[in-house]
Amino acid sequence: MRKVVAVTGSRSSAAHTAMAAEALEITADMLGYDIRVERLGPEGPMDRLSEGDIRAAEVVILATDQPDDQGRFHGKSIHRTTPSEAIRHTARVLRDALGDRELEPVAELAPAVAAPMPVAAPKRQAIKPAASPTTAPPPAAAPVAEIPKRIVAITSCPTGIAHTFMAAEALNKAAKAMGHQIRVETQGSVGSGNTLTPEEIEAADVVIIAADTNVALDRFTHKRVYSTSTGKALKGGKQVITTAFAEAAQPGGGGEAATPGVGKNLAGEVERLKAERSSQRTGPYKHLMTGVSYTIPVVVAGGLAIALSFMFGIDAAKEPGSLAAALMQIGGQAAFALMVPVLSGFIAFSIADRPGLAPGLIGGMLANQIGAGFLGGLASGFMAGYIAYYLRAWIKLPQNLEGLKPVLIIPLLASVAVGLLMIYVVGTPIAAILSGLTAWLSGMTSANAVFLGLLLGGMMAVDMGGPINKSAYTFAVGLLASETYLPMAAVMAAGMTPPLGLALATMLAKNRFTQDERDAGKAASVLGISFITEGAIPFAAKDPLRVIPPGIVGSALTGALSMLFGCELRAPHGGIFVLGIPNAVTHVGLYALAIVIGTVVTAVLVILLKKPGTAATLGAGAETA
């Protein structure tokens, strides 16, 4: 097989760099040549050629208008061309470079790249030699599924911690195993990580959005986008990638005509797929989780500031001008006062984008003022979002006045509508409900407290960070603003026990776990003490029937014991690390005991349910029973 190396690079367009590389790769592959291509980008070379690649190559093709270190090609035959020629006349470039005048005519890629900029990287469609009328058709090219493609992805979960990064890792591993190139941007609670560049987006064949919160798609208006959840990406990365290539379509109703050789024909399914993805993106749960994801940092900062103020004594904040008073002002009067408006505002933002933000924030502030609390914030957020959404669709203005809608007309009308509804219609009943709930929680009997702890604790382990888990957590966080701290303690303790219990089980009964599971157990222990329930997901995904029930039992027991012991928690996150803050947790010793008991129960039940494996399945280092 004749070997070729090439360098592509365009000063004016990173997309042309990628397109020239792909055209050379596809055409050379069809003709039976072995080719390696280096791409010159603004951040330096990608897929840089090794000395071995260059030494083994018969010829070097420089399809670039950028400077290149040509000294490394000393002694090699060099053929110079432009990125445009490599895209439009790929077969001719290869023929001239190799001096092979006997090549059959090959269909060029010009039709695939004739679209005006901005343009996506060409689809990796199979190119067939032109058939002569007197000869038999040539053999079919390799299936498209076997041709490497470029993928960009975004992962995001409500808390921006475990699911975000675990889904990213799953997609990376799946793409590598399938032979594709992928770049994954993580949108976590600390901001975006591994942020995608415009050049990477331009060169991508498909965009995968694996998120449980609202993700802005304005960067991908001209790309094919497939939306799914972090859970699906985590449990089936290969399936998500395969489905993305088959079903992705342009956001905002763009869709696209079927592309030869790429996925299946979408012409008859675009409307169905758009409706399905739209339903996923606009579901109430996703809007709620978007609001929660923006609220959590505010609540965590406020809760820890309040907890720090208690270091100086329970009543120290009552002394004017003291540091304790300042910390209480930061946490209780500022951060917690923002909690409900932020929750409401970003629920509305998820539904209606920026036009919904102002009415959502205003509705949330009104909920605070009339005593409707987080329940009122939920109501105002959904009302503001849907009112703004439908106003945007219903109000039609001349083109030169359209700019007034998102900054003046919709915020004004939606804010007034939501405000009036909160003041005159829904605010007072919701305030009464919240007041009754707070009074019931404050006056709970031991039996009621144990039952509530069982319920909240079990919910934390049912789906390990999914909708049920987040519902229990949101309920407990919302009550912090009403100075009700018992549920928060139960929820955090119960959320820690599944990963801690599984980590303990991998240490006590190594013969029941593979080497990968034992390694995952070490990570689960760190995640568990940090109150990241998702650390148990690798175990639950592999063996749900033997992992999830023990987790539910252990978490429910922990939640019940926490409530029975009367433990209160003023910080909504932090895991074991907040136990060292004086007065942040009441009855610290009993609280730690509840976590330990739940952890041990989870571990024992998992060990009893799982059977010892064989040496072949467990790998080296496993102990025999």
Coordinates of C-alpha atoms in Angstrom, one line a residue:
M1 CA 0.0 0.0 0.0
R2 CA 1.4 3.4 -1.0
K3 CA 1.9 5.7 1.9
V4 CA 1.3 9.5 1.9
V5 CA 1.5 12.2 4.5
A6 CA -0.1 15.6 4.2
V7 CA -0.4 19.0 5.9
T8 CA -3.5 21.2 5.5
G9 CA -3.9 24.7 6.8
S10 CA -5.9 27.8 5.7
R11 CA -5.2 31.2 7.2
S12 CA -8.8 32.4 6.4
S13 CA -10.9 29.4 7.6
A14 CA -10.3 26.6 10.0
A15 CA -13.2 24.9 8.3
H16 CA -11.3 24.8 5.1
T17 CA -8.4 23.3 6.9
A18 CA -10.6 20.5 8.2
M19 CA -12.4 20.0 4.9
A20 CA -9.1 19.7 2.9
A21 CA -7.9 17.1 5.4
E22 CA -11.1 15.1 5.2
A23 CA -11.2 15.3 1.4
L24 CA -7.7 13.9 1.2
E25 CA -8.4 11.2 3.8
I26 CA -11.7 10.0 2.1
T27 CA -10.3 10.0 -1.5
A28 CA -7.0 8.3 -0.5
D29 CA -8.9 5.6 1.5
M30 CA -11.2 4.9 -1.5
L31 CA -8.1 4.5 -3.8
G32 CA -6.4 2.2 -1.4
Y33 CA -3.7 4.6 -0.1
D34 CA -2.5 4.9 3.5
I35 CA -2.6 8.6 4.4
R36 CA -1.8 10.6 7.6
V37 CA -2.9 14.2 7.7
E38 CA -1.7 17.0 10.0
R39 CA -4.0 20.1 10.4
L40 CA -2.6 23.5 11.1
G41 CA -4.9 25.5 13.4
P42 CA -4.6 28.8 15.3
E43 CA -3.6 26.9 18.4
G44 CA -1.0 24.9 16.7
P45 CA -0.9 21.6 14.7
M46 CA -3.5 18.8 15.3
D47 CA -2.7 15.1 14.7
R48 CA 0.9 16.1 14.2
L49 CA 2.9 13.8 11.9
S50 CA 5.4 11.6 13.7
E51 CA 8.9 11.0 12.4
G52 CA 7.9 7.5 11.6
D53 CA 5.0 8.6 9.5
I54 CA 7.2 11.0 7.5
R55 CA 10.0 8.4 7.1
A56 CA 7.6 5.8 5.8
A57 CA 5.8 8.1 3.4
E58 CA 6.4 8.1 -0.4
V59 CA 5.4 11.7 -0.8
V60 CA 4.5 14.8 1.3
I61 CA 1.5 16.9 0.2
L62 CA 1.5 20.5 1.6
A63 CA -2.0 21.8 1.1
T64 CA -1.5 25.0 3.1
D65 CA -1.0 28.7 2.8
Q66 CA 0.6 28.8 6.2
P67 CA 4.3 28.6 7.0
D68 CA 5.5 25.1 7.9
D69 CA 8.7 23.5 9.3
Q70 CA 9.8 22.0 6.0
G71 CA 13.1 20.9 7.5
R72 CA 11.5 17.8 8.9
F73 CA 10.6 16.7 5.3
H74 CA 14.2 16.8 4.2
G75 CA 14.9 14.2 1.5
K76 CA 11.2 13.6 0.8
S77 CA 9.3 14.3 -2.4
I78 CA 7.1 17.3 -1.7
H79 CA 4.0 18.3 -3.7
R80 CA 2.6 21.8 -3.0
T81 CA -1.0 22.9 -3.5
T82 CA -3.7 25.0 -1.8
P83 CA -6.5 24.0 0.6
S84 CA -9.0 24.9 -2.1
E85 CA -7.4 22.6 -4.6
A86 CA -7.3 19.8 -2.1
I87 CA -11.0 20.2 -1.4
R88 CA -12.3 20.6 -5.0
H89 CA -9.8 18.5 -7.0
T90 CA -8.7 16.0 -4.5
A91 CA -8.0 13.1 -6.9
R92 CA -6.0 15.3 -9.2
V93 CA -3.9 16.5 -6.2
L94 CA -3.2 12.8 -5.2
R95 CA -2.5 11.8 -8.8
D96 CA 0.0 14.6 -9.4
A97 CA 1.7 14.1 -6.0
L98 CA 2.2 10.4 -6.6
G99 CA 2.9 10.7 -10.4
D100 CA 0.2 8.0 -10.9
R101 CA -1.3 8.8 -14.3
E102 CA -3.3 5.6 -14.4
L103 CA -5.8 6.5 -11.7
E104 CA -9.4 6.1 -12.8
P105 CA -11.4 9.4 -12.7
V106 CA -12.7 10.0 -9.2
A107 CA -15.7 12.1 -8.2
E108 CA -14.5 15.3 -6.5
L109 CA -15.9 16.8 -3.3
A110 CA -16.8 20.2 -4.8
P111 CA -20.6 19.7 -4.5
A112 CA -20.2 18.9 -0.8
V113 CA -18.4 22.2 -0.1
A114 CA -20.0 24.6 -2.5
A115 CA -22.3 26.1 0.2
P116 CA -21.3 29.7 1.3
M117 CA -19.6 30.2 4.6
P118 CA -20.2 29.5 7.4
V119 CA -20.0 25.9 6.3
A120 CA -19.7 22.7 8.2
A121 CA -16.9 20.2 7.6
P122 CA -17.9 17.9 4.8
K123 CA -19.8 14.8 5.5
R124 CA -17.6 11.8 5.3
Q125 CA -19.6 10.2 2.5
A126 CA -18.2 7.4 0.4
I127 CA -16.9 8.5 -3.0
K128 CA -17.3 6.0 -5.8
P129 CA -15.2 5.9 -9.0
A130 CA -17.2 7.0 -12.1
A131 CA -18.4 3.8 -13.9
S132 CA -17.6 3.4 -17.5
P133 CA -20.6 2.3 -19.8
T134 CA -18.6 -0.7 -20.9
T135 CA -17.3 -1.8 -17.6
A136 CA -18.9 -3.4 -14.5
P137 CA -19.6 -1.0 -11.6
P138 CA -16.7 -0.8 -9.1
P139 CA -16.9 -2.4 -5.6
A140 CA -18.9 -0.4 -3.0
A141 CA -16.9 1.8 -0.7
A142 CA -16.5 1.1 3.0
P143 CA -19.7 1.7 5.1
V144 CA -19.9 5.3 6.4
A145 CA -20.2 4.0 10.0
E146 CA -16.6 2.9 9.7
I147 CA -15.3 6.3 8.7
P148 CA -14.1 8.5 11.6
K149 CA -16.0 11.6 12.2
R150 CA -15.7 14.7 14.4
I151 CA -18.0 15.3 17.3
V152 CA -18.4 18.2 19.7
A153 CA -20.6 17.8 22.8
I154 CA -21.8 19.6 25.9
T155 CA -22.6 17.9 29.2
S156 CA -24.5 19.7 32.0
C157 CA -26.4 18.5 35.1
P158 CA -28.4 20.5 37.6
T159 CA -25.7 20.6 40.3
G160 CA -22.9 20.8 37.8
I161 CA -20.8 18.2 39.6
A162 CA -20.9 14.4 39.0
H163 CA -23.2 13.7 36.1
T164 CA -21.6 16.5 34.1
F165 CA -18.1 15.0 34.2
M166 CA -19.1 11.4 34.2
A167 CA -21.2 11.9 31.1
A168 CA -18.3 13.7 29.4
E169 CA -16.0 10.8 30.3
A170 CA -18.5 8.2 28.9
L171 CA -18.8 10.1 25.6
N172 CA -15.0 10.4 25.3
K173 CA -14.5 6.7 25.9
A174 CA -17.3 5.7 23.5
A175 CA -16.0 8.0 20.7
K176 CA -12.5 6.7 21.1
A177 CA -13.7 3.1 21.0
M178 CA -15.7 3.9 17.8
G179 CA -12.7 5.6 16.1
H180 CA -14.2 9.1 16.2
Q181 CA -12.7 12.4 17.4
I182 CA -14.6 14.2 20.1
R183 CA -14.3 17.4 22.2
V184 CA -16.6 17.7 25.2
E185 CA -17.4 21.0 26.9
T186 CA -18.5 20.6 30.6
Q187 CA -20.9 23.2 31.9
G188 CA -20.6 22.8 35.6
S189 CA -21.3 24.9 38.6
V190 CA -17.9 26.5 38.4
G191 CA -18.5 27.5 34.7
S192 CA -17.6 26.0 31.4
G193 CA -14.6 23.7 31.1
N194 CA -12.8 22.6 28.0
T195 CA -14.8 25.3 26.1
L196 CA -15.4 24.5 22.5
T197 CA -13.8 26.9 20.0
P198 CA -15.6 28.2 16.9
E199 CA -13.2 26.3 14.7
E200 CA -14.0 23.0 16.5
I201 CA -17.7 23.6 16.1
E202 CA -17.3 24.5 12.5
A203 CA -15.4 21.3 11.7
A204 CA -17.8 19.0 13.6
D205 CA -20.1 16.5 11.8
V206 CA -22.5 16.5 14.7
V207 CA -23.2 18.3 18.0
I208 CA -24.4 16.2 21.1
I209 CA -26.1 18.0 24.0
A210 CA -26.2 15.7 27.0
A211 CA -27.8 17.9 29.6
D212 CA -30.5 18.0 32.2
T213 CA -30.6 21.8 32.2
N214 CA -31.2 24.4 29.5
V215 CA -28.2 24.8 27.2
A216 CA -28.0 27.7 24.8
L217 CA -27.8 26.5 21.2
D218 CA -27.0 29.8 19.5
R219 CA -23.5 28.6 18.7
F220 CA -24.9 25.7 16.7
T221 CA -27.5 27.2 14.5
H222 CA -26.0 25.8 11.3
K223 CA -25.0 22.4 12.8
R224 CA -26.8 19.1 13.2
V225 CA -27.7 18.8 16.9
Y226 CA -28.9 15.9 19.0
S227 CA -30.2 16.4 22.5
T228 CA -30.3 13.7 25.2
S229 CA -29.8 13.5 29.0
T230 CA -26.6 13.0 31.0
G231 CA -28.0 9.7 32.3
K232 CA -28.4 8.2 28.8
A233 CA -24.9 9.4 27.8
L234 CA -23.4 8.0 31.0
K235 CA -25.1 4.6 30.6
G236 CA -24.8 4.2 26.8
G237 CA -22.2 6.5 25.2
K238 CA -22.0 4.4 22.0
Q239 CA -25.7 4.3 21.6
V240 CA -26.0 8.1 22.0
I241 CA -23.3 8.7 19.4
T242 CA -24.9 6.3 16.9
T243 CA -28.3 7.8 17.4
A244 CA -26.9 11.3 17.1
F245 CA -25.5 10.6 13.7
A246 CA -28.8 9.1 12.6
E247 CA -31.2 11.6 14.1
A248 CA -29.5 15.0 14.6
A249 CA -31.1 18.0 12.9
Q250 CA -30.5 21.7 13.0
P251 CA -32.0 23.5 16.1
G252 CA -34.8 26.0 15.8
G253 CA -36.7 24.2 13.1
G254 CA -33.7 24.0 10.7
G255 CA -33.5 20.4 10.1
E256 CA -31.7 19.3 7.0
A257 CA -32.1 17.3 3.9
A258 CA -30.9 13.8 4.0
T259 CA -27.2 13.6 3.4
P260 CA -26.0 10.7 1.2
G261 CA -24.2 8.1 3.2
V262 CA -24.6 9.8 6.6
G263 CA -27.1 8.1 9.0
K264 CA -30.5 7.4 7.7
N265 CA -32.7 9.5 5.5
L266 CA -34.2 12.2 7.7
A267 CA -36.5 13.8 5.2
G268 CA -39.6 12.1 6.5
E269 CA -38.7 12.2 10.2
V270 CA -37.4 15.7 10.9
E271 CA -40.7 17.0 12.2
R272 CA -41.1 14.0 14.6
L273 CA -37.6 14.3 15.9
K274 CA -37.9 18.1 16.4
A275 CA -41.1 17.6 18.4
E276 CA -39.4 14.9 20.5
R277 CA -36.4 17.0 21.3
S278 CA -38.5 20.0 21.9
S279 CA -40.5 18.1 24.4
Q280 CA -37.3 17.0 26.2
R281 CA -35.9 20.5 26.3
T282 CA -39.1 22.2 27.5
G283 CA -40.3 19.7 30.0
P284 CA -41.2 21.2 33.5
Y285 CA -38.6 19.0 35.2
K286 CA -35.8 20.4 33.0
H287 CA -36.9 24.0 33.7
L288 CA -37.1 23.3 37.4
M289 CA -33.6 21.8 37.4
T290 CA -32.2 24.8 35.5
G291 CA -33.6 27.0 38.2
V292 CA -32.1 24.7 40.9
S293 CA -28.7 24.6 39.2
Y294 CA -28.4 28.4 39.3
T295 CA -29.8 28.6 42.9
I296 CA -27.5 26.0 44.5
P297 CA -24.3 28.2 44.5
V298 CA -26.3 31.1 46.1
V299 CA -27.7 28.8 48.8
V300 CA -24.4 27.0 49.4
A301 CA -22.6 30.4 49.8
G302 CA -25.3 31.7 52.1
G303 CA -25.6 28.6 54.2
L304 CA -21.9 28.3 54.8
A305 CA -21.7 32.0 55.7
I306 CA -24.4 31.5 58.3
A307 CA -22.7 28.4 59.5
L308 CA -19.4 30.3 59.9
S309 CA -21.3 33.0 61.9
F310 CA -22.2 30.2 64.4
M311 CA -18.5 29.6 65.1
F312 CA -18.6 32.6 67.4
G313 CA -21.7 31.2 69.3
I314 CA -25.3 30.6 68.5
D315 CA -26.3 34.1 69.5
A316 CA -23.1 36.0 68.5
A317 CA -24.8 37.4 65.4
K318 CA -27.1 39.5 67.5
E319 CA -24.2 41.7 68.5
P320 CA -24.3 44.7 66.1
G321 CA -21.0 45.4 64.3
S322 CA -19.5 42.0 65.1
L323 CA -18.0 39.6 62.5
A324 CA -20.7 37.1 63.3
A325 CA -23.3 39.7 62.5
A326 CA -21.6 40.5 59.2
L327 CA -21.5 36.9 58.2
M328 CA -25.2 36.5 59.1
Q329 CA -26.0 39.6 57.1
I330 CA -24.1 38.1 54.1
G331 CA -25.7 34.7 54.4
G332 CA -29.2 35.3 55.8
Q333 CA -30.1 38.7 54.6
A334 CA -28.4 38.8 51.2
A335 CA -27.8 35.3 49.8
F336 CA -31.0 33.7 51.2
A337 CA -33.0 36.7 50.1
L338 CA -31.8 36.1 46.6
M339 CA -32.5 32.4 46.7
V340 CA -36.2 32.5 45.6
P341 CA -35.8 35.3 43.0
V342 CA -32.9 33.4 41.4
L343 CA -34.9 30.1 41.4
S344 CA -37.9 31.8 39.8
G345 CA -35.8 33.9 37.4
F346 CA -33.9 31.0 35.9
I347 CA -37.0 28.7 35.7
A348 CA -38.5 31.4 33.5
F349 CA -35.2 31.8 31.7
S350 CA -35.2 28.1 30.8
I351 CA -38.7 28.4 29.4
A352 CA -38.6 31.7 27.5
D353 CA -34.9 32.5 27.3
R354 CA -33.8 36.1 28.2
P355 CA -37.3 37.7 27.9
G356 CA -38.4 35.5 30.8
L357 CA -35.6 36.5 33.2
A358 CA -36.9 39.9 34.4
P359 CA -40.5 38.8 35.1
G360 CA -39.2 35.6 36.8
L361 CA -36.9 37.6 39.1
I362 CA -39.6 40.1 39.9
G363 CA -42.1 37.3 40.6
G364 CA -39.6 35.6 42.9
M365 CA -39.0 38.8 44.8
L366 CA -42.8 39.2 45.3
A367 CA -43.0 35.6 46.5
N368 CA -40.5 36.5 49.2
Q369 CA -42.3 39.7 50.2
I370 CA -45.7 38.1 50.6
G371 CA -44.3 35.1 52.5
A372 CA -44.9 32.5 49.7
G373 CA -41.3 31.3 49.9
F374 CA -39.8 28.8 47.6
L375 CA -43.3 27.4 46.6
G376 CA -44.2 30.9 45.5
G377 CA -40.9 31.1 43.6
L378 CA -41.7 27.9 41.7
A379 CA -45.2 29.2 40.8
S380 CA -43.9 32.6 39.7
G381 CA -41.1 31.1 37.7
F382 CA -43.4 28.9 35.6
M383 CA -46.0 31.6 35.2
A384 CA -43.4 34.2 34.1
G385 CA -41.7 31.8 31.7
Y386 CA -44.8 30.7 29.9
I387 CA -46.4 34.1 29.8
A388 CA -43.2 35.5 28.3
Y389 CA -42.9 32.6 25.9
Y390 CA -46.4 33.0 24.5
L391 CA -46.1 36.8 24.4
R392 CA -43.1 36.4 22.2
A393 CA -45.1 34.1 19.9
W394 CA -48.2 36.2 19.8
I395 CA -46.9 39.7 19.5
K396 CA -46.1 40.6 15.9
L397 CA -44.2 43.8 15.1
P398 CA -42.7 45.4 12.0
Q399 CA -39.1 44.2 11.4
N400 CA -37.6 47.5 12.5
L401 CA -39.4 47.3 15.9
E402 CA -38.7 43.7 16.7
G403 CA -35.8 44.7 18.8
L404 CA -38.2 46.2 21.3
K405 CA -39.9 42.9 22.2
P406 CA -37.1 41.3 24.3
V407 CA -36.0 44.4 26.1
L408 CA -39.2 46.4 26.6
I409 CA -42.5 44.9 25.6
I410 CA -42.3 41.3 26.8
P411 CA -40.5 42.1 30.2
L412 CA -43.0 44.9 31.0
L413 CA -46.2 43.0 30.1
A414 CA -45.0 39.7 31.6
S415 CA -43.7 41.4 34.8
V416 CA -47.0 43.2 35.3
A417 CA -49.0 40.0 34.6
V418 CA -47.0 37.9 36.9
G419 CA -47.0 40.5 39.6
L420 CA -50.7 40.9 39.6
L421 CA -51.3 37.2 39.6
M422 CA -48.9 36.8 42.6
I423 CA -50.5 39.6 44.6
Y424 CA -54.2 39.0 43.9
V425 CA -54.5 35.3 42.9
V426 CA -51.9 32.7 43.8
G427 CA -49.6 34.4 46.4
T428 CA -51.9 34.3 49.4
P429 CA -52.9 30.7 49.1
I430 CA -49.3 29.5 48.5
A431 CA -48.2 31.6 51.5
A432 CA -50.8 29.8 53.6
I433 CA -49.7 26.4 52.4
L434 CA -46.0 27.2 53.1
S435 CA -46.9 28.5 56.6
G436 CA -48.9 25.3 57.3
L437 CA -46.0 23.1 56.1
T438 CA -43.5 25.0 58.2
A439 CA -45.7 24.7 61.3
W440 CA -46.2 21.0 60.7
L441 CA -42.4 20.4 60.3
S442 CA -41.6 22.4 63.4
G443 CA -44.2 20.5 65.5
M444 CA -43.5 17.0 64.2
T445 CA -43.8 14.1 66.6
S446 CA -41.0 11.6 66.6
A447 CA -43.1 9.2 64.5
N448 CA -43.8 11.9 61.9
A449 CA -40.1 12.8 61.8
V450 CA -39.0 9.2 61.3
F451 CA -41.5 8.7 58.5
L452 CA -40.4 11.9 56.7
G453 CA -36.8 10.9 57.1
L454 CA -37.5 7.5 55.7
L455 CA -39.2 9.0 52.7
L456 CA -36.6 11.7 52.0
G457 CA -33.7 9.3 52.6
G458 CA -35.1 6.6 50.3
M459 CA -35.7 9.2 47.6
M460 CA -32.0 10.2 47.6
A461 CA -31.0 6.7 46.6
V462 CA -33.7 5.7 44.1
D463 CA -32.0 7.2 41.1
M464 CA -28.6 8.4 42.5
G465 CA -28.8 12.0 41.4
G466 CA -31.7 11.8 39.0
P467 CA -35.2 13.5 39.2
I468 CA -36.3 11.8 42.4
N469 CA -33.1 12.5 44.2
K470 CA -33.1 16.2 43.0
S471 CA -36.8 16.5 44.1
A472 CA -35.9 15.6 47.7
Y473 CA -32.9 17.8 47.7
T474 CA -34.9 20.8 46.2
F475 CA -37.5 20.3 48.9
A476 CA -34.9 20.4 51.7
V477 CA -33.1 23.4 50.3
G478 CA -36.3 25.4 49.8
L479 CA -37.1 25.0 53.5
L480 CA -33.8 26.6 54.6
A481 CA -35.2 30.0 53.8
S482 CA -38.0 29.2 56.3
E483 CA -35.4 28.3 58.9
T484 CA -36.4 24.7 58.9
Y485 CA -33.2 22.7 59.0
L486 CA -34.2 19.1 59.9
P487 CA -34.9 17.9 56.3
M488 CA -31.6 19.3 55.0
A489 CA -29.6 17.2 57.5
A490 CA -31.6 14.0 56.6
V491 CA -31.2 14.6 52.9
M492 CA -27.4 15.2 53.0
A493 CA -26.7 12.2 55.2
A494 CA -28.9 9.9 53.1
G495 CA -27.2 11.2 49.9
M496 CA -23.8 10.2 51.3
T497 CA -24.5 6.6 52.2
P498 CA -24.9 4.9 48.8
P499 CA -21.4 5.6 47.5
L500 CA -19.9 5.2 50.9
G501 CA -21.7 1.8 51.4
L502 CA -20.5 0.6 48.0
A503 CA -17.0 1.7 48.7
L504 CA -17.0 -0.2 52.0
A505 CA -18.4 -3.3 50.3
T506 CA -15.6 -3.3 47.7
M507 CA -13.0 -3.3 50.5
L508 CA -14.7 -6.0 52.7
A509 CA -15.6 -8.4 49.9
K510 CA -13.2 -8.0 47.0
N511 CA -14.2 -11.4 45.6
R512 CA -17.6 -10.0 44.7
F513 CA -16.3 -7.1 42.5
T514 CA -14.2 -6.8 39.4
Q515 CA -10.9 -4.8 39.4
D516 CA -12.7 -1.9 37.7
E517 CA -15.4 -1.9 40.4
R518 CA -12.8 -2.0 43.1
D519 CA -11.1 1.0 41.5
A520 CA -14.4 2.7 41.2
G521 CA -15.0 2.0 44.9
K522 CA -12.0 4.2 45.8
A523 CA -13.4 7.1 43.8
A524 CA -16.9 6.5 45.3
S525 CA -15.5 6.9 48.9
V526 CA -14.3 10.4 48.0
L527 CA -17.5 11.3 46.3
G528 CA -19.5 9.9 49.2
I529 CA -17.9 12.0 51.9
S530 CA -18.4 15.0 49.6
F531 CA -22.1 14.4 49.3
I532 CA -22.1 13.4 45.7
T533 CA -24.5 10.5 45.4
E534 CA -23.6 10.0 41.8
G535 CA -20.5 8.1 42.9
A536 CA -22.7 5.0 43.2
I537 CA -23.9 5.2 39.5
P538 CA -21.2 3.0 38.0
F539 CA -22.3 0.1 40.3
A540 CA -26.0 0.8 39.9
A541 CA -25.8 0.9 36.1
K542 CA -24.0 -2.4 36.0
D543 CA -26.1 -4.3 38.5
P544 CA -29.2 -2.3 39.5
L545 CA -31.1 -5.1 41.1
R546 CA -28.3 -5.9 43.6
V547 CA -27.2 -2.3 44.2
I548 CA -30.2 0.1 44.2
P549 CA -32.4 -1.7 46.8
P550 CA -29.6 -1.9 49.4
G551 CA -28.9 1.8 48.7
I552 CA -32.5 2.7 49.3
V553 CA -32.6 0.8 52.6
G554 CA -29.4 2.3 53.9
S555 CA -30.3 5.8 52.8
A556 CA -33.9 5.6 54.2
L557 CA -32.5 4.3 57.6
T558 CA -29.9 7.1 57.7
G559 CA -32.6 9.8 56.9
A560 CA -34.9 8.3 59.6
L561 CA -32.1 8.2 62.2
S562 CA -31.1 11.8 61.4
M563 CA -34.6 13.0 62.0
L564 CA -35.1 10.9 65.1
F565 CA -31.9 12.3 66.6
G566 CA -33.1 15.9 65.9
C567 CA -30.1 16.7 63.7
E568 CA -30.2 20.1 61.9
L569 CA -28.0 21.3 59.1
R570 CA -27.6 24.9 58.1
A571 CA -25.3 24.3 55.1
P572 CA -27.0 22.8 52.0
H573 CA -23.8 21.0 50.7
G574 CA -20.3 20.1 51.7
G575 CA -20.6 16.6 53.0
I576 CA -18.4 15.6 55.9
F577 CA -16.4 18.7 55.5
V578 CA -19.1 20.9 57.1
L579 CA -19.1 18.8 60.3
G580 CA -16.0 20.5 61.4
I581 CA -17.7 24.0 61.4
P582 CA -19.0 24.6 65.0
N583 CA -22.8 24.7 65.2
A584 CA -23.3 24.1 61.5
V585 CA -24.7 20.7 62.4
T586 CA -26.5 20.0 65.7
H587 CA -25.8 16.7 67.5
V588 CA -22.7 16.1 65.4
G589 CA -21.9 12.8 67.0
L590 CA -25.3 11.3 66.5
Y591 CA -25.4 12.7 62.9
A592 CA -22.1 10.9 62.1
L593 CA -23.5 7.7 63.7
A594 CA -26.5 7.8 61.4
I595 CA -24.2 8.1 58.4
V596 CA -22.1 5.2 59.6
I597 CA -25.1 2.9 60.3
G598 CA -26.5 3.6 56.9
T599 CA -23.2 3.0 55.2
V600 CA -22.7 -0.4 57.0
V601 CA -26.2 -1.5 56.3
T602 CA -25.8 -0.7 52.6
A603 CA -22.5 -2.5 52.4
V604 CA -23.7 -5.6 54.2
L605 CA -26.8 -5.9 52.0
V606 CA -24.8 -5.5 48.8
I607 CA -22.4 -8.2 49.9
L608 CA -25.2 -10.6 50.7
L609 CA -26.9 -10.0 47.4
K610 CA -23.9 -10.2 45.2
K611 CA -22.3 -13.6 44.6
P612 CA -18.5 -14.3 44.4
G613 CA -17.1 -14.2 40.9
T614 CA -14.5 -16.3 39.2
A615 CA -10.9 -15.3 38.9
A616 CA -11.4 -14.6 35.2
T617 CA -14.0 -12.0 35.8
L618 CA -12.5 -10.5 38.9
G619 CA -8.9 -10.1 37.7
A620 CA -5.8 -10.1 39.8
G621 CA -5.8 -9.1 43.4
A622 CA -9.3 -10.5 44.2
E623 CA -9.5 -12.5 47.4
T624 CA -11.3 -15.8 47.6
A625 CA -14.3 -16.3 49.9

